[in-house]
Amino acid sequence: MKEFFNELDNRVIQRGLCTACGTCAGVCPAGAIDWVELDGEPQPQLTGTCTNCGICTAVCPGADVDLPALERYVFGRVRPESIPDLGYYREARVAWSTDPAIRKQGASGGLVTALLVYALEQGLIDCALLAGFRRDEPYRTEAWLAAGKEDILAAAQSKYACVPVNTLLTRAVSKGYRRLAVVGLPCQIHGLRKLQVLGEPPLLVKSIVLMVGLFCASQFYYEGTRHMLVEHLGLMAQDEIAAMSYRGGDWPGHLVVELKDGRRLTLDRHRYMYHHLMPAYKRDRCEMCVDWSAELADISVGDYWDPQARPGKAAGTSSCLVRTAAGEAILAGALRGKYIETTALEAPRLAAGVGFELKKHAAAFRLKQRRRFGWPVPDYRRDTDHNPFTRELHLAPETKTGK
Ligand SMILES: Cc1cc2nc3c(=O)[nH]c(=O)nc-3n(C[C@H](O)[C@H](O)[C@H](O)COP(=O)(O)OP(=O)(O)OC[C@H]3O[C@@H](n4cnc5c(N)ncnc54)[C@H](O)[C@@H]3O)c2cc1C
Ligand code: SF4
Ligand code: SF4
């Protein structure tokens, strides 16, 4: 029997709506869903016997994310269409790790890593599901189950290629872990919240104690990374690579590749992001995604682009939106324990980011266009087409006036 997996395959995967969040594989009680790699991209496939429980289809955020219903589940209320669209939050902060090594190792201010280290050391979590690099091919990403500080530190920094983090859910519970933190992109948090609403399998649902969401403008096809390695760094053979990071070196971090012969190659982040080496390979499903700031997470973390900070000169900082009691508790505890420092953040400033524009205006409009042509689209059950929010561009005065 494979009816339910067939439904997932027909409704989501074969229509290009899979976000590769990993939730279906991570919740399947029969362990029947695994991954195949097509064009370098992970895709779920049935490798075992589907028992027809239907959990995978129920939790999948690929085609259907009832944002208002999930918002009501998490916050007990649903925001009107007309408010600034960063979702519900209790507090907005700029934050960074007090440990200079973690701060430097992190993508922004190392906040996520610092929170996880705090939670682990205080016994609030016993493992975290994270994104790392494969040991055998250290330029390809994979989901990591980190139960020790060392692995949490090694998983720091953003991975700009798909990582189906949620795929490790059942594995974590079957190893005996009962307090899981998951760090995920907004679509991964959607899958987790759908799982909570479903309430099945109960032990797994109960075991997820913290959801740290990352702001996400887009995820990228691995092909983008491959092009940068081959064309821009001249690496014809990837097996020369000993280690790689997308945000290595000084803040804001660059594509840094360490070779087995000891050489170190760097591709400037400004060049690969703003000259579109990477954004050209934006995943198609991401073009249709309307959640930028991980609106349903316990705590959401993104880059903080301090207008005063000069690349290469300043240490990074993270921005964060504290959304739930669990998010509030971990931030307050880490602050009390001196794992992090924070300052106030005017949240609407975040909407000046490119990601906000891409998600809240461009993707919303794109969804409308695709619907008009009858193309497959995810249903977020929220009419975001007319989002009235106007972002304030924090440009230097001379840029604003065109002088
Ligand atoms: C694909 C992608 C797009 C992003 N887009 C934006 C954006 O538009 N605007 C913005 O402000 N910020 C964005 N971010 C978030 C930002 O890059 C940082 O991840 C965030 O600020 C946290 O930094 P930090 O130093 O606090 O975290 P760190 O201490 O560096 O820890 C980061 C944690 O995130 C996990 N992680 C990294 N990559 C992934 C991944 N692909 N999937 C799941 N978990 C992962 C790591 O395992 C690590 O635990 C994006 C991140 C990613 C991965
Ligand atoms: S649950 Fe996630 S990985 Fe599985 S089909 Fe849906 S979107 Fe894809
Ligand atoms: S843009 Fe949306 S669908 Fe794509 S990875 Fe980010 S959260 Fe997931």
mmCIF file of C-alpha atoms in Angstrom, residues 35-166:
data_model
loop_
_atom_site.group_PDB
_atom_site.id
_atom_site.type_symbol
_atom_site.label_atom_id
_atom_site.label_comp_id
_atom_site.label_asym_id
_atom_site.label_seq_id
_atom_site.Cartn_x
_atom_site.Cartn_y
_atom_site.Cartn_z
ATOM 1 C CA TRP A 35 15.858 10.765 -0.033
ATOM 2 C CA VAL A 36 16.966 10.579 -3.611
ATOM 3 C CA GLU A 37 19.156 13.258 -5.158
ATOM 4 C CA LEU A 38 17.999 14.656 -8.495
ATOM 5 C CA ASP A 39 20.072 17.372 -10.187
ATOM 6 C CA GLY A 40 21.856 17.748 -6.870
ATOM 7 C CA GLU A 41 18.582 18.403 -4.992
ATOM 8 C CA PRO A 42 17.144 16.206 -2.235
ATOM 9 C CA GLN A 43 13.714 14.772 -3.005
ATOM 10 C CA PRO A 44 11.657 12.479 -0.752
ATOM 11 C CA GLN A 45 10.825 9.047 -2.102
ATOM 12 C CA LEU A 46 9.123 5.930 -0.782
ATOM 13 C CA THR A 47 11.741 3.294 -0.038
ATOM 14 C CA GLY A 48 9.822 1.181 2.489
ATOM 15 C CA THR A 49 6.226 0.097 2.995
ATOM 16 C CA CYS A 50 3.665 2.878 3.435
ATOM 17 C CA THR A 51 1.201 1.784 6.150
ATOM 18 C CA ASN A 52 -1.249 4.450 5.040
ATOM 19 C CA CYS A 53 -1.274 6.349 8.338
ATOM 20 C CA GLY A 54 -1.496 9.662 6.450
ATOM 21 C CA ILE A 55 0.816 11.579 8.812
ATOM 22 C CA CYS A 56 3.227 12.627 6.052
ATOM 23 C CA THR A 57 0.503 14.240 3.943
ATOM 24 C CA ALA A 58 -1.068 15.923 6.981
ATOM 25 C CA VAL A 59 2.134 17.642 8.100
ATOM 26 C CA CYS A 60 3.563 18.583 4.695
ATOM 27 C CA PRO A 61 3.893 22.351 4.205
ATOM 28 C CA GLY A 62 4.581 22.025 0.480
ATOM 29 C CA ALA A 63 1.116 22.707 -0.953
ATOM 30 C CA ASP A 64 -0.918 23.794 2.032
ATOM 31 C CA VAL A 65 -0.035 26.037 4.967
ATOM 32 C CA ASP A 66 -3.076 27.393 6.746
ATOM 33 C CA LEU A 67 -1.232 30.379 8.227
ATOM 34 C CA PRO A 68 -4.265 31.840 10.074
ATOM 35 C CA ALA A 69 -5.109 28.476 11.668
ATOM 36 C CA LEU A 70 -1.496 27.864 12.678
ATOM 37 C CA GLU A 71 -1.211 31.398 13.986
ATOM 38 C CA ARG A 72 -4.329 30.858 16.093
ATOM 39 C CA TYR A 73 -2.828 27.614 17.381
ATOM 40 C CA VAL A 74 0.470 29.252 18.390
ATOM 41 C CA PHE A 75 -0.667 32.714 19.512
ATOM 42 C CA GLY A 76 -4.383 32.273 20.194
ATOM 43 C CA ARG A 77 -5.255 35.027 17.697
ATOM 44 C CA VAL A 78 -4.959 35.874 14.035
ATOM 45 C CA ARG A 79 -3.466 39.129 12.855
ATOM 46 C CA PRO A 80 -5.463 41.336 10.565
ATOM 47 C CA GLU A 81 -4.262 41.569 6.948
ATOM 48 C CA SER A 82 -3.365 45.201 7.397
ATOM 49 C CA ILE A 83 -0.611 45.133 10.019
ATOM 50 C CA PRO A 84 3.127 45.163 9.361
ATOM 51 C CA ASP A 85 3.829 41.634 8.368
ATOM 52 C CA LEU A 86 6.517 40.350 10.717
ATOM 53 C CA GLY A 87 4.003 38.126 12.492
ATOM 54 C CA TYR A 88 3.211 38.286 16.221
ATOM 55 C CA TYR A 89 6.162 38.931 18.489
ATOM 56 C CA ARG A 90 6.596 39.923 22.120
ATOM 57 C CA GLU A 91 9.918 41.635 21.819
ATOM 58 C CA ALA A 92 12.517 42.563 19.209
ATOM 59 C CA ARG A 93 16.231 42.625 20.069
ATOM 60 C CA VAL A 94 19.631 42.889 18.483
ATOM 61 C CA ALA A 95 21.762 40.180 20.112
ATOM 62 C CA TRP A 96 25.143 38.479 19.962
ATOM 63 C CA SER A 97 27.153 35.818 21.716
ATOM 64 C CA THR A 98 29.415 37.007 24.538
ATOM 65 C CA ASP A 99 31.930 34.350 23.484
ATOM 66 C CA PRO A 100 34.045 36.040 20.772
ATOM 67 C CA ALA A 101 34.778 32.667 19.144
ATOM 68 C CA ILE A 102 31.071 31.824 18.779
ATOM 69 C CA ARG A 103 30.317 35.343 17.602
ATOM 70 C CA LYS A 104 32.947 35.074 14.888
ATOM 71 C CA GLN A 105 31.942 31.535 13.974
ATOM 72 C CA GLY A 106 28.243 32.489 13.652
ATOM 73 C CA ALA A 107 26.652 33.826 10.473
ATOM 74 C CA SER A 108 25.513 37.036 12.172
ATOM 75 C CA GLY A 109 26.180 37.419 15.897
ATOM 76 C CA GLY A 110 26.266 33.719 16.767
ATOM 77 C CA LEU A 111 22.993 34.147 18.680
ATOM 78 C CA VAL A 112 21.488 30.824 17.581
ATOM 79 C CA THR A 113 24.590 28.878 18.564
ATOM 80 C CA ALA A 114 24.829 30.710 21.901
ATOM 81 C CA LEU A 115 21.166 29.981 22.720
ATOM 82 C CA LEU A 116 21.625 26.294 21.921
ATOM 83 C CA VAL A 117 24.808 26.025 23.978
ATOM 84 C CA TYR A 118 23.032 27.700 26.900
ATOM 85 C CA ALA A 119 20.005 25.377 26.552
ATOM 86 C CA LEU A 120 22.216 22.286 26.370
ATOM 87 C CA GLU A 121 24.444 23.267 29.293
ATOM 88 C CA GLN A 122 21.432 24.084 31.465
ATOM 89 C CA GLY A 123 19.743 20.780 30.607
ATOM 90 C CA LEU A 124 16.805 22.465 28.866
ATOM 91 C CA ILE A 125 17.353 20.457 25.693
ATOM 92 C CA ASP A 126 19.182 17.205 25.117
ATOM 93 C CA CYS A 127 19.837 17.604 21.413
ATOM 94 C CA ALA A 128 19.346 19.979 18.502
ATOM 95 C CA LEU A 129 18.509 19.298 14.859
ATOM 96 C CA LEU A 130 20.790 21.489 12.783
ATOM 97 C CA ALA A 131 22.339 21.998 9.365
ATOM 98 C CA GLY A 132 25.913 20.878 8.795
ATOM 99 C CA PHE A 133 28.203 19.676 6.036
ATOM 100 C CA ARG A 134 28.736 16.046 5.090
ATOM 101 C CA ARG A 135 31.892 14.499 6.505
ATOM 102 C CA ASP A 136 32.729 12.702 3.244
ATOM 103 C CA GLU A 137 31.838 15.578 0.876
ATOM 104 C CA PRO A 138 32.372 18.701 2.988
ATOM 105 C CA TYR A 139 30.915 21.017 0.322
ATOM 106 C CA ARG A 140 27.485 19.308 0.475
ATOM 107 C CA THR A 141 25.034 19.982 3.290
ATOM 108 C CA GLU A 142 23.182 17.516 5.492
ATOM 109 C CA ALA A 143 20.986 17.462 8.583
ATOM 110 C CA TRP A 144 22.826 16.980 11.881
ATOM 111 C CA LEU A 145 21.630 15.661 15.206
ATOM 112 C CA ALA A 146 23.838 17.541 17.669
ATOM 113 C CA ALA A 147 23.863 16.267 21.232
ATOM 114 C CA GLY A 148 27.130 17.889 22.310
ATOM 115 C CA LYS A 149 28.536 21.412 22.392
ATOM 116 C CA GLU A 150 31.180 20.590 19.803
ATOM 117 C CA ASP A 151 28.634 19.599 17.165
ATOM 118 C CA ILE A 152 26.503 22.664 17.909
ATOM 119 C CA LEU A 153 29.560 24.877 17.370
ATOM 120 C CA ALA A 154 30.540 23.006 14.201
ATOM 121 C CA ALA A 155 27.031 23.486 12.759
ATOM 122 C CA ALA A 156 27.084 27.295 13.132
ATOM 123 C CA GLN A 157 26.600 29.562 10.101
ATOM 124 C CA SER A 158 24.086 29.626 7.277
ATOM 125 C CA LYS A 159 23.960 26.888 4.663
ATOM 126 C CA TYR A 160 22.791 28.190 1.318
ATOM 127 C CA ALA A 161 21.765 24.801 -0.018
ATOM 128 C CA CYS A 162 18.859 22.594 1.047
ATOM 129 C CA VAL A 163 19.089 20.829 4.382
ATOM 130 C CA PRO A 164 16.042 18.677 5.237
ATOM 131 C CA VAL A 165 16.604 19.212 8.973
ATOM 132 C CA ASN A 166 13.196 17.818 10.042
#
